[in-house]
Coordinates of C-alpha atoms in Angstrom, one line a residue:
Chain A
X1 CA 49.3 74.2 -21.1
X2 CA 50.3 71.7 -23.1
X3 CA 53.8 69.6 -24.0
X4 CA 54.7 68.1 -27.3
X5 CA 53.4 64.2 -28.0
X6 CA 56.3 62.3 -26.5
X7 CA 57.2 59.8 -29.6
X8 CA 59.2 57.4 -27.9
X9 CA 63.4 57.0 -29.9
X10 CA 63.0 53.6 -29.4
X11 CA 59.6 53.0 -30.8
X12 CA 59.6 50.4 -34.0
X13 CA 60.3 52.5 -37.2
X14 CA 56.9 51.9 -38.5
X15 CA 56.1 51.0 -42.3
X16 CA 54.1 54.3 -42.7
X17 CA 52.4 53.8 -45.6
X18 CA 52.0 50.4 -45.5
X19 CA 48.6 48.8 -47.3
X20 CA 47.3 51.9 -47.9
X21 CA 44.9 52.7 -51.2
X22 CA 47.3 54.4 -53.4
X23 CA 44.7 56.3 -54.7
X24 CA 42.5 57.3 -51.4
X25 CA 45.9 58.7 -50.1
X26 CA 46.6 60.7 -53.0
X27 CA 43.4 62.2 -52.7
X28 CA 43.6 62.4 -48.9
X29 CA 47.1 64.4 -49.8
X30 CA 45.6 66.5 -52.5
X31 CA 42.9 67.9 -50.1
X32 CA 45.2 68.7 -47.1
X33 CA 47.9 70.1 -49.9
X34 CA 44.8 72.4 -50.8
X35 CA 44.3 73.8 -47.2
X36 CA 41.2 71.6 -46.6
X37 CA 40.4 70.0 -43.4
X38 CA 40.0 66.4 -42.3
X39 CA 36.6 65.3 -40.7
X40 CA 36.2 62.2 -38.6
X41 CA 34.4 60.4 -41.1
X42 CA 36.7 61.0 -44.0
X43 CA 39.4 58.2 -45.4
X44 CA 41.9 58.7 -43.3
X45 CA 46.2 56.5 -43.3
X46 CA 46.1 54.7 -40.2
X47 CA 49.1 56.2 -39.7
X48 CA 47.3 59.7 -39.6
X49 CA 44.5 58.5 -37.0
X50 CA 47.0 57.1 -34.6
X51 CA 49.6 59.8 -34.5
X52 CA 46.4 62.2 -34.0
X53 CA 44.8 59.7 -31.2
X54 CA 48.4 60.0 -29.4
X55 CA 48.8 63.9 -29.8
X56 CA 45.5 64.7 -29.0
X57 CA 45.2 62.0 -25.9
X58 CA 48.5 63.1 -24.8
X59 CA 47.3 66.8 -24.9
X60 CA 44.2 66.4 -22.8
X61 CA 45.9 64.4 -20.1
X62 CA 48.9 67.2 -20.0
X63 CA 45.7 69.4 -19.5
X64 CA 43.9 67.2 -16.4
X65 CA 47.4 66.3 -15.4
X66 CA 48.7 69.9 -15.1
X67 CA 45.9 70.9 -13.0
X68 CA 47.6 69.4 -10.0
X69 CA 50.8 71.3 -9.6
X70 CA 48.9 74.8 -9.9
X71 CA 45.9 73.5 -7.7
X72 CA 48.7 72.6 -5.0
X73 CA 48.3 76.7 -4.4
X74 CA 44.3 77.1 -3.9
X75 CA 43.9 76.9 -0.5
X76 CA 47.2 79.5 0.0
X77 CA 46.7 81.5 -2.5
X78 CA 48.0 85.1 -1.2
X79 CA 44.3 86.9 -1.3
X80 CA 40.8 86.1 -2.5
X81 CA 41.6 87.7 -5.8
X82 CA 44.8 85.7 -6.6
X83 CA 42.6 82.6 -5.0
X84 CA 39.3 83.1 -7.7
X85 CA 41.8 83.2 -10.5
X86 CA 44.0 80.1 -9.5
X87 CA 40.4 78.1 -9.3
X88 CA 39.1 79.7 -12.4
X89 CA 42.3 78.5 -14.7
X90 CA 42.4 74.9 -12.9
X91 CA 38.8 75.2 -14.0
X92 CA 39.4 76.2 -17.4
X93 CA 42.5 73.4 -17.9
X94 CA 39.9 70.5 -16.8
X95 CA 37.6 71.8 -19.2
X96 CA 40.4 72.1 -21.9
X97 CA 41.0 68.1 -21.3
X98 CA 37.2 67.8 -22.0
X99 CA 37.6 69.2 -25.4
X100 CA 40.9 67.4 -26.2
X101 CA 39.2 63.9 -24.9
X102 CA 35.9 64.8 -27.0
X103 CA 38.2 65.7 -30.6
X104 CA 40.4 62.5 -29.9
X105 CA 36.7 60.4 -29.2
X106 CA 35.6 61.4 -33.0
X107 CA 38.9 59.3 -34.0
X108 CA 37.5 56.2 -32.9
X109 CA 39.2 55.6 -28.9
X110 CA 36.8 56.2 -26.3
X111 CA 37.4 58.5 -23.8
X112 CA 37.0 55.7 -20.8
X113 CA 39.8 54.0 -22.8
X114 CA 42.2 56.9 -22.9
X115 CA 41.5 57.6 -19.0
X116 CA 42.7 53.9 -18.2
X117 CA 45.8 54.1 -20.8
X118 CA 46.3 57.6 -18.4
X119 CA 46.0 55.7 -15.0
X120 CA 48.1 52.8 -15.5
X121 CA 50.9 54.9 -17.2
X122 CA 50.9 53.3 -20.4
X123 CA 50.2 57.2 -22.0
X124 CA 52.4 60.4 -21.3
X125 CA 51.6 63.7 -20.2
X126 CA 53.8 66.5 -20.7
X127 CA 56.9 65.9 -18.3
X128 CA 56.5 69.2 -16.6
X129 CA 54.2 68.0 -14.7
X130 CA 56.2 65.5 -13.1
X131 CA 57.7 68.6 -11.2
X132 CA 56.5 69.6 -8.1
X133 CA 55.4 73.2 -7.4
X134 CA 57.2 74.2 -4.3
X135 CA 56.2 77.8 -3.5
X136 CA 53.4 80.4 -4.5
X137 CA 55.9 81.5 -6.7
X138 CA 56.4 77.9 -8.8
X139 CA 52.7 78.5 -9.7
X140 CA 53.2 82.0 -11.0
X141 CA 56.0 80.7 -13.1
X142 CA 54.2 77.5 -14.7
X143 CA 51.0 79.9 -15.2
X144 CA 53.5 82.4 -17.5
X145 CA 55.7 80.3 -18.6
X146 CA 54.4 77.3 -19.2
X147 CA 51.6 78.7 -20.7
X148 CA 53.2 80.6 -22.7
X149 CA 55.1 77.7 -24.3
X150 CA 51.4 75.9 -24.4
X151 CA 50.6 78.6 -26.7
X152 CA 53.0 79.0 -28.9
X153 CA 52.5 74.9 -29.4
X154 CA 48.2 75.4 -29.8
X155 CA 48.3 78.2 -32.2
X156 CA 50.6 76.3 -34.7
X157 CA 48.9 72.9 -34.1
X158 CA 45.6 75.0 -34.4
X159 CA 46.3 75.1 -38.3
X160 CA 46.6 71.8 -38.3
X161 CA 44.6 69.5 -40.8
X162 CA 42.4 67.5 -38.4
X163 CA 39.1 69.6 -38.2
X164 CA 37.9 68.8 -34.4
X165 CA 41.3 68.9 -33.2
X166 CA 41.8 72.3 -34.8
X167 CA 38.3 73.6 -33.7
X168 CA 39.4 72.8 -29.9
X169 CA 42.4 74.3 -29.9
X170 CA 40.9 77.6 -31.3
X171 CA 38.7 77.8 -28.4
X172 CA 41.5 76.3 -25.6
X173 CA 43.9 79.7 -27.1
X174 CA 40.9 81.9 -26.6
X175 CA 41.2 80.7 -22.8
X176 CA 44.6 80.7 -22.7
X177 CA 45.7 84.2 -22.9
X178 CA 43.8 84.7 -20.0
X179 CA 46.0 82.4 -18.2
X180 CA 49.0 83.8 -19.7
X181 CA 48.1 87.6 -18.4
X182 CA 47.2 86.2 -15.1
X183 CA 50.5 84.4 -14.5
X184 CA 52.7 87.5 -16.1
X185 CA 50.6 89.5 -13.5
X186 CA 51.9 87.4 -10.9
X187 CA 55.3 87.6 -11.4
X188 CA 55.9 90.8 -12.6
X189 CA 53.6 91.6 -8.4
X190 CA 56.5 89.3 -7.3
X191 CA 59.3 90.8 -9.3
X192 CA 58.6 94.1 -8.9
X193 CA 57.8 93.2 -5.1
X194 CA 59.9 92.8 -1.5
X195 CA 63.3 91.6 -1.5
X196 CA 61.9 88.0 -0.3
X197 CA 59.3 88.2 -3.1
X198 CA 61.8 88.8 -5.6
X199 CA 63.9 86.0 -3.9
X200 CA 61.2 83.9 -3.9
X201 CA 60.4 84.5 -7.7
X202 CA 64.0 84.0 -8.9
X203 CA 64.3 80.6 -7.4
X204 CA 61.3 79.1 -8.5
X205 CA 62.1 80.4 -12.1
X206 CA 65.9 78.5 -11.9
X207 CA 64.0 75.3 -10.5
X208 CA 61.3 75.5 -13.5
X209 CA 64.0 76.7 -16.5
X210 CA 65.5 73.2 -17.3
X211 CA 61.6 71.9 -17.1
X212 CA 60.7 74.8 -19.3
X213 CA 63.5 74.2 -22.1
X214 CA 62.7 70.5 -22.4
X215 CA 59.2 71.5 -22.9
X216 CA 58.8 71.4 -26.4
X217 CA 60.6 68.3 -26.7
X218 CA 64.1 66.9 -27.9
X219 CA 65.3 67.8 -31.3
X220 CA 63.2 66.5 -34.0
X221 CA 65.8 64.0 -36.0
X222 CA 64.8 65.2 -39.7
X223 CA 63.2 61.5 -40.4
X224 CA 60.8 60.1 -43.3
X225 CA 58.0 60.0 -40.1
X226 CA 58.6 63.5 -39.2
X227 CA 58.3 64.6 -42.8
X228 CA 54.8 63.1 -43.7
X229 CA 53.6 63.9 -40.4
X230 CA 54.2 67.7 -41.6
X231 CA 53.1 67.2 -45.2
X232 CA 49.7 65.3 -43.2
X233 CA 49.8 68.8 -41.3
X234 CA 49.4 66.7 -37.8
X235 CA 52.8 68.1 -37.1
X236 CA 52.8 71.8 -37.8
X237 CA 56.4 73.0 -36.5
X238 CA 59.5 71.1 -35.1
X239 CA 60.7 71.4 -31.7
X240 CA 63.5 73.5 -32.2
X241 CA 61.6 76.4 -34.0
X242 CA 58.6 76.5 -31.1
X243 CA 61.7 76.8 -28.5
X244 CA 63.4 79.2 -30.5
X245 CA 59.9 80.8 -30.7
X246 CA 59.2 80.6 -27.3
X247 CA 62.9 81.5 -26.3
X248 CA 62.6 84.9 -28.8
X249 CA 59.3 86.0 -26.9
X250 CA 60.1 85.6 -23.3
X251 CA 63.7 85.4 -22.5
X252 CA 64.1 89.7 -23.3
X253 CA 60.5 89.5 -21.3
X254 CA 62.3 88.0 -18.3
X255 CA 65.1 89.8 -18.2
X256 CA 63.1 92.9 -18.5
X257 CA 62.1 92.2 -14.6
X258 CA 66.0 91.9 -13.9
X259 CA 65.8 88.2 -13.4
X260 CA 68.4 85.6 -14.5
X261 CA 68.2 83.0 -15.9
X262 CA 70.4 79.8 -15.3
X263 CA 72.5 79.2 -18.4
X264 CA 75.3 81.2 -18.7
X265 CA 75.4 80.6 -22.9
X266 CA 71.9 81.7 -23.6
X267 CA 72.2 84.9 -26.1
X268 CA 70.5 85.7 -29.2
X269 CA 73.3 85.5 -32.3
X270 CA 72.3 88.5 -34.0
X271 CA 73.6 87.3 -37.4
X272 CA 71.7 83.9 -37.2
X273 CA 68.9 85.6 -35.6
X274 CA 68.7 82.3 -33.4
X275 CA 69.1 82.0 -29.7
X276 CA 72.3 79.9 -28.6
X277 CA 72.0 77.8 -25.2
X278 CA 73.4 75.2 -23.5
X279 CA 72.1 71.8 -24.4
X280 CA 69.3 70.6 -22.0
X281 CA 70.0 67.6 -20.0
X282 CA 67.9 64.8 -22.6
X283 CA 68.8 62.4 -20.1
X284 CA 66.7 63.5 -17.2
X285 CA 64.3 64.2 -19.5
X286 CA 64.1 60.6 -20.8
X287 CA 64.4 59.4 -16.9
X288 CA 61.6 62.0 -15.9
X289 CA 59.1 60.9 -18.3
X290 CA 59.6 57.2 -18.0
X291 CA 58.4 57.6 -14.5
X292 CA 61.2 59.1 -12.5
X293 CA 60.5 62.3 -11.9
X294 CA 59.7 63.4 -8.2
X295 CA 55.8 63.8 -8.9
X296 CA 55.2 60.8 -11.4
X297 CA 53.7 58.7 -9.0
X298 CA 52.0 61.3 -6.7
X299 CA 50.0 62.4 -10.1
X300 CA 48.8 59.1 -11.4
X301 CA 48.1 57.7 -7.7
X302 CA 45.9 61.1 -7.3
X303 CA 43.8 60.8 -10.7
X304 CA 43.1 56.6 -9.8
X305 CA 41.9 58.0 -6.1
X306 CA 39.9 60.9 -8.2
X307 CA 38.2 57.9 -10.9
X308 CA 37.6 55.4 -7.9
X309 CA 35.9 57.8 -5.8
X310 CA 33.4 59.2 -8.7
X311 CA 32.9 55.9 -9.9
X312 CA 29.9 55.2 -7.9
X313 CA 28.5 58.6 -8.7
X314 CA 28.9 58.0 -12.6
X315 CA 26.8 54.6 -12.2
X316 CA 24.1 55.8 -10.3
X317 CA 23.4 58.1 -13.2
X318 CA 24.1 55.4 -15.6
X319 CA 20.8 55.1 -17.9
X320 CA 21.6 51.2 -18.4
X321 CA 19.4 51.0 -21.7
X322 CA 21.8 53.8 -23.5
X323 CA 24.6 53.0 -26.1
X324 CA 27.6 54.8 -26.7
X325 CA 28.0 56.4 -30.5
X326 CA 31.1 57.3 -31.4
X327 CA 30.9 61.9 -31.6
X328 CA 29.6 63.4 -34.7
X329 CA 32.4 66.1 -35.1
Chain B
X1 CA 51.4 57.4 1.7
X2 CA 51.6 60.1 -0.7
X3 CA 52.7 63.3 1.3
X4 CA 51.7 65.6 -1.0
X5 CA 52.5 69.4 -0.9
X6 CA 48.6 69.9 -1.8
X7 CA 46.9 70.0 2.1
X8 CA 43.9 68.6 -0.1
X9 CA 45.7 65.5 -1.2
X10 CA 47.7 64.9 1.9
X11 CA 44.6 64.9 3.8
X12 CA 43.4 61.7 1.4
X13 CA 46.2 59.8 2.5
X14 CA 46.7 57.8 -0.8
X15 CA 49.1 54.6 -1.4
X16 CA 51.4 55.3 -4.6
X17 CA 50.7 52.1 -5.6
X18 CA 46.6 52.4 -5.5
X19 CA 44.9 50.4 -8.0
X20 CA 41.6 50.3 -9.4
X21 CA 39.8 48.3 -11.9
X22 CA 39.8 49.7 -15.7
X23 CA 36.8 52.0 -16.5
X24 CA 34.6 50.0 -18.4
X25 CA 32.4 51.2 -21.3
X26 CA 29.6 53.9 -21.0
X27 CA 31.2 54.7 -17.6
X28 CA 31.5 58.0 -18.7
X29 CA 27.5 58.3 -20.2
X30 CA 27.0 58.7 -24.0
X31 CA 27.4 61.8 -25.8
X32 CA 25.4 64.9 -26.4
X33 CA 26.2 67.4 -29.8
X34 CA 26.1 71.1 -28.5
X35 CA 25.1 73.9 -30.4
X36 CA 25.0 77.6 -29.0
X37 CA 23.1 80.8 -30.1
X38 CA 26.0 83.8 -29.3
X39 CA 23.1 86.3 -29.5
X40 CA 19.6 86.3 -30.3
X41 CA 18.5 86.7 -34.0
X42 CA 21.7 84.6 -34.3
X43 CA 21.7 81.0 -35.8
X44 CA 22.5 78.2 -33.4
X45 CA 25.9 76.8 -34.3
X46 CA 27.7 73.5 -33.4
X47 CA 30.4 73.7 -30.8
X48 CA 31.0 70.5 -29.7
X49 CA 30.2 67.6 -27.7
X50 CA 29.7 66.3 -23.7
X51 CA 29.6 63.5 -22.2
X52 CA 26.0 63.0 -20.0
X53 CA 23.4 60.9 -18.4
X54 CA 20.3 62.6 -19.1
X55 CA 19.4 65.8 -21.4
X56 CA 19.4 68.1 -18.1
X57 CA 23.6 67.0 -17.3
X58 CA 24.3 67.6 -21.0
X59 CA 22.6 71.1 -20.8
X60 CA 24.2 72.0 -17.4
X61 CA 27.7 70.4 -18.7
X62 CA 27.4 72.1 -22.0
X63 CA 26.6 75.4 -20.1
X64 CA 29.8 74.9 -18.0
X65 CA 32.0 73.7 -21.2
X66 CA 30.9 75.9 -24.1
X67 CA 29.0 79.1 -22.0
X68 CA 32.0 79.5 -20.1
X69 CA 33.0 83.5 -21.2
X70 CA 29.8 84.8 -21.7
X71 CA 29.9 84.2 -25.4
X72 CA 26.5 82.1 -25.6
X73 CA 23.2 83.5 -25.0
X74 CA 20.9 80.1 -25.8
X75 CA 22.1 76.2 -26.0
X76 CA 20.9 73.0 -27.2
X77 CA 21.8 69.6 -26.5
X78 CA 21.0 67.0 -28.7
X79 CA 22.4 63.1 -28.4
X80 CA 25.0 62.1 -30.9
X81 CA 22.4 59.0 -31.4
X82 CA 19.4 61.0 -32.3
X83 CA 21.5 62.8 -35.2
X84 CA 20.9 61.3 -38.7
X85 CA 23.6 62.9 -40.9
X86 CA 25.3 63.1 -44.1
X87 CA 28.2 61.0 -45.3
X88 CA 30.9 63.0 -46.5
X89 CA 31.8 60.6 -49.1
X90 CA 28.1 62.2 -50.8
X91 CA 29.1 65.4 -50.8
X92 CA 28.0 65.0 -54.5
X93 CA 24.4 64.8 -53.1
X94 CA 24.7 68.9 -53.2
X95 CA 26.5 69.3 -56.7
X96 CA 24.7 71.3 -59.1
X97 CA 24.7 71.8 -63.0
X98 CA 24.6 74.4 -64.7
X99 CA 21.8 74.3 -67.1
X100 CA 19.9 75.1 -63.5
X101 CA 20.6 78.6 -64.1
X102 CA 17.0 79.1 -64.1
X103 CA 17.1 78.8 -60.2
X104 CA 19.6 81.4 -59.7
X105 CA 19.5 85.4 -59.7
X106 CA 22.1 85.5 -62.1
X107 CA 20.4 83.3 -64.8
X108 CA 17.9 86.3 -65.6
X109 CA 19.7 88.9 -67.3
X110 CA 18.3 91.5 -69.4
X111 CA 20.3 94.8 -70.1
X112 CA 21.1 93.0 -73.3
X113 CA 17.3 93.3 -74.9
X114 CA 16.7 97.1 -72.8
X115 CA 19.5 98.3 -74.7
X116 CA 18.5 97.1 -78.1
X117 CA 14.9 98.6 -77.5
X118 CA 16.1 101.7 -76.1
X119 CA 18.4 102.1 -79.5
X120 CA 15.3 101.3 -81.3
X121 CA 13.1 103.2 -80.6
X122 CA 15.0 105.8 -79.7
X123 CA 14.6 106.1 -75.9
X124 CA 16.7 108.8 -74.2

């Protein structure tokens, strides 16, 4: 699972190409235009490296933090089959974090530095995970629809220009297909079950719809910056395009189950082929991503606790004569 | 104190403002490159890295990380620091020149000679 890399709108606009060697830059752009992949030791513009580290790192953090709301229900999953499946899914997500940290590491930021930035709140992760999974049905809605959103995002990004990120995403997408099926099976089971089960899944869906609409991030302003990142194949689709793709694929499937989405304006315009919806509350999004959500403090405190409790084990196993080397690919 | 919905977390009695010392370099150990073989008879292929404190744990993590869906029959792990690799900037070392046709199958054409011989000697 994943959310877009969050770029703070108040961040100082960068002079992206400042100080770059024009000949190397032209070669780099030509290589991307030909569909070639960029590998870790290749020359790359500073801004390309910076944006990719930010994006892959945030993606990794999202996987590791995303395991927490879903993990909430492991101890009380309804039956062994669901419990085993949920444990496997949560383990996958943590594994995805490791794959992504590895990909980001090839760009020169150590895993320790990324974890430090996560636990001090310097780095962001997908905003949806700052909300609680209040019931079992919430975990089912997450597994189906958040993972669905993640797949749309990851399939797009897997075609990006940075080799190690694309390879990690290909692998992740294969595993996500089980998550999506698992989530759908759960939601369908509840929606076609007893009146109480139906009510539970409807309430969870109503709770999760605003975070789901936030998931792909605010409309991208068509800025110089976005244009360059798209030319460099760092960003593969606009946030709005991905949101449209998600609505087009999943709203009909939700309506098939007779479930109601809490947006009276949601409909497909048959002329434009685009979905119309009430603009999500972006002030709420900003408030939550900047620390004001119901679970931000808990998520980071749990992560710090986990790092601290594991520290002596990691130290005991460390061979002090070893030196860190940046991974090859 | 965090009153989490997750009973495993609630039991830990964590303070929201718990602070910890930052992780230092090598806290997560060195890296190993992982290679797997999809099935017997095929070549091993690089799949990624793991962080591990020794060979045995690298193999364990490699299996968990890359062999989780039954797609591997064998795994190798090699310390990244032990891999000596060529540089992409030196990609021209792999280039060849047209006058090295003598070591390509396409450098040996005989049909013209055979046809000429058959014509001159009236071979049917």
